[in-house]
Amino acid sequence: MPFNKAHKWHIPSLMEWYARNQAKHELVLNWVAWRPLQKALQGAVERARRLGCTHILFTEHDHWGYPIDGLDVLLAHDKDVVGFLTHYKEPPYYPMAYRKKDPSVSMMERKKNLRVFRPSGLAQCDLITWAFTLVKMSVFDKMLEAGKDPFASWGVVPPDSCFCQYCEDLGIERWVDGSVEIEHGDVPISHIPAMRRAFESILASQRRLNLHDMVELDEEHDIIPYQLELQKEAIQARNVELAPADEVPAHDSVLA
């Protein structure tokens, strides 16, 4: 796990989880401080290979709330790459599981080709985060044989995008388990509904969103909520005056 300035709840949560799982799973903690993310990830792979490890469990310093039996759950899935769901730290707290809109577009191209979705259980995805993700060492062995190093550098493409694209190139599936959600940042999951509602109210007061037309984000609707283009037709049908387009900031980030 890379470490810069840990979230205040990260270390207590991680230490409790580690203490209760270390002996059972013969865990080795790879805690790397003050190094670039890709270097910390690359170092973890190299150390795991030297120690003869079978898996690497990745997490990051702004996550917390690790389920004590989480590793058991992921091991039971027996997937090459599998992790738990998490969410963005800012409203509207999108889930961080992604599918491509166009499967032919590489995640290395930095095109706006990803859509978020919220799986109810175990589901295949194109891009997964490092919140609590288990990867078999055989995945990195395949990449090494193919001359692919997902953590060789970090330019415009973040390491998770590079890793997941190389997995796709080699036919390695990525899976996300939506039955468990890892905490991320300052807002606990239990507080997110209220925080989202407050965010929606702000958008509605600024005539960017009609609350009656908000689309639910679930496994049946893998779209981006709150995006003006998705709401425009419904809002106009209700005769709600829209702000000029140049006055409405985009909320789609790289997810559009």
mmCIF file of C-alpha atoms in Angstrom:
data_model
loop_
_atom_site.group_PDB
_atom_site.id
_atom_site.type_symbol
_atom_site.label_atom_id
_atom_site.label_comp_id
_atom_site.label_asym_id
_atom_site.label_seq_id
_atom_site.Cartn_x
_atom_site.Cartn_y
_atom_site.Cartn_z
ATOM 1 C CA MET A 1 0.000 0.000 0.000
ATOM 2 C CA PRO A 2 1.353 3.444 -0.909
ATOM 3 C CA PHE A 3 1.447 5.920 1.952
ATOM 4 C CA ASN A 4 1.732 9.704 1.869
ATOM 5 C CA LYS A 5 -0.561 11.270 4.445
ATOM 6 C CA ALA A 6 -2.928 8.620 5.711
ATOM 7 C CA HIS A 7 -6.552 9.345 6.435
ATOM 8 C CA LYS A 8 -7.158 9.526 10.184
ATOM 9 C CA TRP A 9 -9.262 6.343 10.134
ATOM 10 C CA HIS A 10 -7.004 4.418 7.772
ATOM 11 C CA ILE A 11 -4.272 3.242 10.137
ATOM 12 C CA PRO A 12 -6.578 2.043 12.973
ATOM 13 C CA SER A 13 -8.749 0.204 10.458
ATOM 14 C CA LEU A 14 -5.830 -1.363 8.611
ATOM 15 C CA MET A 15 -3.992 -2.400 11.783
ATOM 16 C CA GLU A 16 -7.071 -4.092 13.227
ATOM 17 C CA TRP A 17 -7.701 -5.916 9.968
ATOM 18 C CA TYR A 18 -4.046 -6.936 9.636
ATOM 19 C CA ALA A 19 -3.741 -8.150 13.235
ATOM 20 C CA ARG A 20 -6.778 -10.394 12.866
ATOM 21 C CA ASN A 21 -5.698 -11.844 9.503
ATOM 22 C CA GLN A 22 -1.899 -11.966 9.590
ATOM 23 C CA ALA A 23 -1.422 -15.432 11.073
ATOM 24 C CA LYS A 24 -4.342 -17.014 9.236
ATOM 25 C CA HIS A 25 -3.158 -15.919 5.792
ATOM 26 C CA GLU A 26 0.600 -15.509 6.463
ATOM 27 C CA LEU A 27 0.364 -11.860 5.467
ATOM 28 C CA VAL A 28 3.350 -9.602 4.818
ATOM 29 C CA LEU A 29 2.644 -5.881 5.137
ATOM 30 C CA ASN A 30 4.287 -3.823 2.406
ATOM 31 C CA TRP A 31 3.927 -0.283 3.715
ATOM 32 C CA VAL A 32 5.682 2.206 1.433
ATOM 33 C CA ALA A 33 5.919 5.860 2.454
ATOM 34 C CA TRP A 34 6.655 8.950 0.389
ATOM 35 C CA ARG A 35 7.184 7.298 -2.964
ATOM 36 C CA PRO A 36 5.306 7.820 -6.238
ATOM 37 C CA LEU A 37 2.303 5.534 -6.498
ATOM 38 C CA GLN A 38 3.596 3.551 -9.459
ATOM 39 C CA LYS A 39 6.914 2.965 -7.661
ATOM 40 C CA ALA A 40 5.132 1.705 -4.548
ATOM 41 C CA LEU A 41 3.043 -0.668 -6.662
ATOM 42 C CA GLN A 42 6.043 -1.864 -8.639
ATOM 43 C CA GLY A 43 7.985 -2.463 -5.426
ATOM 44 C CA ALA A 44 5.116 -4.518 -4.005
ATOM 45 C CA VAL A 45 5.147 -6.799 -7.039
ATOM 46 C CA GLU A 46 8.920 -7.260 -6.880
ATOM 47 C CA ARG A 47 8.855 -8.031 -3.150
ATOM 48 C CA ALA A 48 5.937 -10.452 -3.498
ATOM 49 C CA ARG A 49 7.816 -12.287 -6.231
ATOM 50 C CA ARG A 50 10.948 -12.572 -4.059
ATOM 51 C CA LEU A 51 8.900 -13.920 -1.137
ATOM 52 C CA GLY A 52 7.030 -16.435 -3.277
ATOM 53 C CA CYS A 53 3.607 -14.931 -2.544
ATOM 54 C CA THR A 54 0.532 -16.205 -4.348
ATOM 55 C CA HIS A 55 -1.464 -12.946 -4.252
ATOM 56 C CA ILE A 56 -1.149 -9.225 -3.610
ATOM 57 C CA LEU A 57 -3.924 -7.359 -1.816
ATOM 58 C CA PHE A 58 -3.824 -3.684 -2.784
ATOM 59 C CA THR A 59 -5.223 -0.742 -0.837
ATOM 60 C CA GLU A 60 -4.471 2.976 -0.464
ATOM 61 C CA HIS A 61 -4.003 5.405 2.405
ATOM 62 C CA ASP A 62 -7.353 7.208 2.109
ATOM 63 C CA HIS A 63 -9.465 4.046 2.483
ATOM 64 C CA TRP A 64 -10.726 2.514 5.725
ATOM 65 C CA GLY A 65 -13.489 0.296 7.098
ATOM 66 C CA TYR A 66 -11.930 -2.950 5.901
ATOM 67 C CA PRO A 67 -14.166 -5.977 6.574
ATOM 68 C CA ILE A 68 -12.344 -8.461 8.782
ATOM 69 C CA ASP A 69 -13.373 -11.384 6.565
ATOM 70 C CA GLY A 70 -12.840 -9.414 3.341
ATOM 71 C CA LEU A 71 -9.810 -11.383 2.200
ATOM 72 C CA ASP A 72 -11.661 -14.657 2.766
ATOM 73 C CA VAL A 73 -14.504 -13.397 0.576
ATOM 74 C CA LEU A 74 -12.188 -12.359 -2.248
ATOM 75 C CA LEU A 75 -10.198 -15.603 -2.082
ATOM 76 C CA ALA A 76 -13.432 -17.586 -2.282
ATOM 77 C CA HIS A 77 -14.285 -15.860 -5.571
ATOM 78 C CA ASP A 78 -11.083 -17.366 -7.040
ATOM 79 C CA LYS A 79 -10.653 -14.666 -9.702
ATOM 80 C CA ASP A 80 -7.422 -13.365 -11.194
ATOM 81 C CA VAL A 81 -8.374 -9.786 -10.286
ATOM 82 C CA VAL A 82 -11.217 -9.056 -7.865
ATOM 83 C CA GLY A 83 -11.962 -6.284 -5.417
ATOM 84 C CA PHE A 84 -14.647 -4.548 -3.424
ATOM 85 C CA LEU A 85 -16.547 -1.482 -4.504
ATOM 86 C CA THR A 86 -15.730 2.009 -3.278
ATOM 87 C CA HIS A 87 -16.892 5.530 -4.165
ATOM 88 C CA TYR A 88 -15.632 9.002 -4.948
ATOM 89 C CA LYS A 89 -14.847 11.244 -1.995
ATOM 90 C CA GLU A 90 -16.799 14.209 -3.373
ATOM 91 C CA PRO A 91 -20.528 14.575 -4.078
ATOM 92 C CA PRO A 92 -22.407 12.968 -5.651
ATOM 93 C CA TYR A 93 -20.170 10.083 -4.502
ATOM 94 C CA TYR A 94 -20.185 8.041 -7.711
ATOM 95 C CA PRO A 95 -19.380 4.340 -7.256
ATOM 96 C CA MET A 96 -15.900 3.595 -8.549
ATOM 97 C CA ALA A 97 -16.568 0.648 -10.828
ATOM 98 C CA TYR A 98 -16.371 1.237 -14.548
ATOM 99 C CA ARG A 99 -17.357 -0.241 -17.879
ATOM 100 C CA LYS A 100 -16.325 0.958 -21.293
ATOM 101 C CA LYS A 101 -18.889 2.543 -23.568
ATOM 102 C CA ASP A 102 -16.872 1.455 -26.603
ATOM 103 C CA PRO A 103 -14.962 -1.786 -25.919
ATOM 104 C CA SER A 104 -12.527 -1.072 -28.746
ATOM 105 C CA VAL A 105 -11.145 2.094 -27.114
ATOM 106 C CA SER A 106 -8.070 1.565 -24.943
ATOM 107 C CA MET A 107 -7.946 2.988 -21.431
ATOM 108 C CA MET A 108 -4.439 4.137 -22.322
ATOM 109 C CA GLU A 109 -5.880 6.686 -24.745
ATOM 110 C CA ARG A 110 -7.454 8.865 -22.027
ATOM 111 C CA LYS A 111 -10.658 9.242 -24.008
ATOM 112 C CA LYS A 112 -13.952 9.804 -22.215
ATOM 113 C CA ASN A 113 -15.107 6.243 -22.623
ATOM 114 C CA LEU A 114 -15.966 5.035 -19.103
ATOM 115 C CA ARG A 115 -19.337 4.743 -17.415
ATOM 116 C CA VAL A 116 -19.771 4.106 -13.722
ATOM 117 C CA PHE A 117 -22.093 1.384 -12.470
ATOM 118 C CA ARG A 118 -23.141 -0.061 -9.130
ATOM 119 C CA PRO A 119 -23.147 -3.876 -9.049
ATOM 120 C CA SER A 120 -25.371 -5.577 -6.497
ATOM 121 C CA GLY A 121 -23.049 -8.569 -6.247
ATOM 122 C CA LEU A 122 -20.084 -9.978 -8.134
ATOM 123 C CA ALA A 123 -19.855 -8.445 -11.606
ATOM 124 C CA GLN A 124 -17.325 -8.126 -14.369
ATOM 125 C CA CYS A 125 -15.907 -4.653 -14.984
ATOM 126 C CA ASP A 126 -13.351 -2.986 -17.210
ATOM 127 C CA LEU A 127 -11.669 -0.771 -14.609
ATOM 128 C CA ILE A 128 -11.363 -1.350 -10.868
ATOM 129 C CA THR A 129 -9.643 0.724 -8.176
ATOM 130 C CA TRP A 130 -7.036 -0.245 -5.577
ATOM 131 C CA ALA A 131 -9.426 0.244 -2.643
ATOM 132 C CA PHE A 132 -9.304 -3.431 -1.578
ATOM 133 C CA THR A 133 -8.325 -5.460 -4.624
ATOM 134 C CA LEU A 134 -6.785 -8.928 -4.727
ATOM 135 C CA VAL A 135 -4.552 -9.882 -7.659
ATOM 136 C CA LYS A 136 -2.998 -13.282 -8.284
ATOM 137 C CA MET A 137 0.753 -13.203 -8.844
ATOM 138 C CA SER A 138 0.165 -15.216 -12.009
ATOM 139 C CA VAL A 139 -1.311 -12.030 -13.507
ATOM 140 C CA PHE A 140 2.007 -10.221 -13.118
ATOM 141 C CA ASP A 141 3.865 -13.290 -14.399
ATOM 142 C CA LYS A 142 1.778 -13.170 -17.589
ATOM 143 C CA MET A 143 2.471 -9.464 -17.972
ATOM 144 C CA LEU A 144 6.202 -10.024 -17.475
ATOM 145 C CA GLU A 145 6.221 -12.730 -20.149
ATOM 146 C CA ALA A 146 4.369 -10.374 -22.507
ATOM 147 C CA GLY A 147 6.796 -7.521 -21.850
ATOM 148 C CA LYS A 148 4.162 -5.385 -20.152
ATOM 149 C CA ASP A 149 4.894 -3.464 -16.943
ATOM 150 C CA PRO A 150 1.805 -1.551 -15.760
ATOM 151 C CA PHE A 151 3.830 0.325 -13.152
ATOM 152 C CA ALA A 152 6.840 1.297 -15.267
ATOM 153 C CA SER A 153 5.857 4.961 -15.342
ATOM 154 C CA TRP A 154 3.008 7.313 -14.587
ATOM 155 C CA GLY A 155 2.267 9.958 -17.147
ATOM 156 C CA VAL A 156 -1.207 10.949 -18.253
ATOM 157 C CA VAL A 157 -2.486 7.412 -17.602
ATOM 158 C CA PRO A 158 -2.841 6.391 -13.925
ATOM 159 C CA PRO A 159 -1.532 2.963 -12.864
ATOM 160 C CA ASP A 160 -4.978 1.393 -12.388
ATOM 161 C CA SER A 161 -5.967 2.269 -15.972
ATOM 162 C CA CYS A 162 -2.689 0.913 -17.300
ATOM 163 C CA PHE A 163 -2.984 -2.274 -15.234
ATOM 164 C CA CYS A 164 -6.580 -2.953 -16.271
ATOM 165 C CA GLN A 165 -5.868 -2.298 -19.954
ATOM 166 C CA TYR A 166 -2.933 -4.706 -19.907
ATOM 167 C CA CYS A 167 -5.213 -7.262 -18.244
ATOM 168 C CA GLU A 168 -7.710 -6.786 -21.055
ATOM 169 C CA ASP A 169 -4.977 -7.119 -23.679
ATOM 170 C CA LEU A 170 -3.987 -10.468 -22.150
ATOM 171 C CA GLY A 171 -7.541 -11.745 -21.692
ATOM 172 C CA ILE A 172 -7.493 -11.390 -17.885
ATOM 173 C CA GLU A 173 -10.905 -10.593 -16.422
ATOM 174 C CA ARG A 174 -11.498 -7.950 -13.750
ATOM 175 C CA TRP A 175 -14.291 -8.388 -11.214
ATOM 176 C CA VAL A 176 -15.865 -6.145 -8.597
ATOM 177 C CA ASP A 177 -17.951 -7.330 -5.639
ATOM 178 C CA GLY A 178 -20.641 -4.737 -4.965
ATOM 179 C CA SER A 179 -21.929 -6.527 -1.876
ATOM 180 C CA VAL A 180 -19.165 -4.822 0.134
ATOM 181 C CA GLU A 181 -18.227 -1.144 -0.116
ATOM 182 C CA ILE A 182 -14.948 0.205 1.251
ATOM 183 C CA GLU A 183 -15.007 3.598 2.953
ATOM 184 C CA HIS A 184 -13.206 6.417 1.141
ATOM 185 C CA GLY A 185 -12.403 9.829 2.550
ATOM 186 C CA ASP A 186 -14.213 11.792 5.238
ATOM 187 C CA VAL A 187 -17.871 10.962 4.564
ATOM 188 C CA PRO A 188 -18.938 7.563 5.967
ATOM 189 C CA ILE A 189 -21.097 5.442 3.689
ATOM 190 C CA SER A 190 -23.987 5.767 6.148
ATOM 191 C CA HIS A 191 -23.930 9.561 5.631
ATOM 192 C CA ILE A 192 -23.818 9.529 1.840
ATOM 193 C CA PRO A 193 -27.609 9.468 1.201
ATOM 194 C CA ALA A 194 -28.064 12.690 3.182
ATOM 195 C CA MET A 195 -25.028 14.313 1.569
ATOM 196 C CA ARG A 196 -26.225 13.352 -1.898
ATOM 197 C CA ARG A 197 -29.656 14.769 -1.200
ATOM 198 C CA ALA A 198 -28.093 18.043 -0.111
ATOM 199 C CA PHE A 199 -26.036 18.096 -3.302
ATOM 200 C CA GLU A 200 -29.138 17.421 -5.409
ATOM 201 C CA SER A 201 -30.972 20.246 -3.674
ATOM 202 C CA ILE A 202 -28.144 22.645 -4.508
ATOM 203 C CA LEU A 203 -28.258 21.629 -8.170
ATOM 204 C CA ALA A 204 -32.031 21.977 -8.225
ATOM 205 C CA SER A 205 -31.858 25.453 -6.691
ATOM 206 C CA GLN A 206 -29.445 26.434 -9.460
ATOM 207 C CA ARG A 207 -31.767 24.892 -12.081
ATOM 208 C CA ARG A 208 -29.199 22.293 -13.086
ATOM 209 C CA LEU A 209 -31.318 19.336 -12.034
ATOM 210 C CA ASN A 210 -34.985 18.585 -11.486
ATOM 211 C CA LEU A 211 -35.227 16.301 -8.469
ATOM 212 C CA HIS A 212 -38.234 14.502 -9.943
ATOM 213 C CA ASP A 213 -36.146 13.483 -12.953
ATOM 214 C CA MET A 214 -33.060 12.210 -11.175
ATOM 215 C CA VAL A 215 -32.021 8.828 -12.544
ATOM 216 C CA GLU A 216 -31.212 6.118 -10.032
ATOM 217 C CA LEU A 217 -27.746 4.634 -10.385
ATOM 218 C CA ASP A 218 -27.884 0.877 -10.074
ATOM 219 C CA GLU A 219 -27.076 -2.259 -12.000
ATOM 220 C CA GLU A 220 -29.943 -1.588 -14.415
ATOM 221 C CA HIS A 221 -28.884 1.994 -15.213
ATOM 222 C CA ASP A 222 -25.133 2.217 -15.718
ATOM 223 C CA ILE A 223 -25.171 5.893 -16.629
ATOM 224 C CA ILE A 224 -23.804 9.096 -15.183
ATOM 225 C CA PRO A 225 -26.401 10.855 -13.016
ATOM 226 C CA TYR A 226 -26.466 14.647 -12.678
ATOM 227 C CA GLN A 227 -25.036 15.137 -16.143
ATOM 228 C CA LEU A 228 -26.924 18.029 -17.692
ATOM 229 C CA GLU A 229 -27.327 16.396 -21.083
ATOM 230 C CA LEU A 230 -29.116 13.415 -19.541
ATOM 231 C CA GLN A 231 -31.617 15.620 -17.728
ATOM 232 C CA LYS A 232 -32.164 18.355 -20.300
ATOM 233 C CA GLU A 233 -35.082 16.820 -22.190
ATOM 234 C CA ALA A 234 -37.002 15.874 -19.050
ATOM 235 C CA ILE A 235 -36.385 19.261 -17.458
ATOM 236 C CA GLN A 236 -37.564 21.117 -20.550
ATOM 237 C CA ALA A 237 -40.688 18.966 -20.625
ATOM 238 C CA ARG A 238 -41.527 20.300 -17.172
ATOM 239 C CA ASN A 239 -41.006 23.873 -18.392
ATOM 240 C CA VAL A 240 -38.095 24.458 -16.060
ATOM 241 C CA GLU A 241 -35.908 27.300 -17.221
ATOM 242 C CA LEU A 242 -32.354 26.161 -17.867
ATOM 243 C CA ALA A 243 -29.312 28.285 -17.225
ATOM 244 C CA PRO A 244 -27.272 29.095 -20.348
ATOM 245 C CA ALA A 245 -24.930 26.278 -21.242
ATOM 246 C CA ASP A 246 -21.831 28.388 -20.650
ATOM 247 C CA GLU A 247 -22.969 29.041 -17.081
ATOM 248 C CA VAL A 248 -23.422 25.381 -16.210
ATOM 249 C CA PRO A 249 -20.148 23.680 -15.256
ATOM 250 C CA ALA A 250 -19.719 20.084 -16.312
ATOM 251 C CA HIS A 251 -19.969 17.404 -13.619
ATOM 252 C CA ASP A 252 -18.872 14.443 -15.711
ATOM 253 C CA SER A 253 -15.089 14.713 -15.171
ATOM 254 C CA VAL A 254 -13.389 11.831 -16.988
ATOM 255 C CA LEU A 255 -16.500 9.683 -16.691
ATOM 256 C CA ALA A 256 -18.522 11.235 -19.504
#
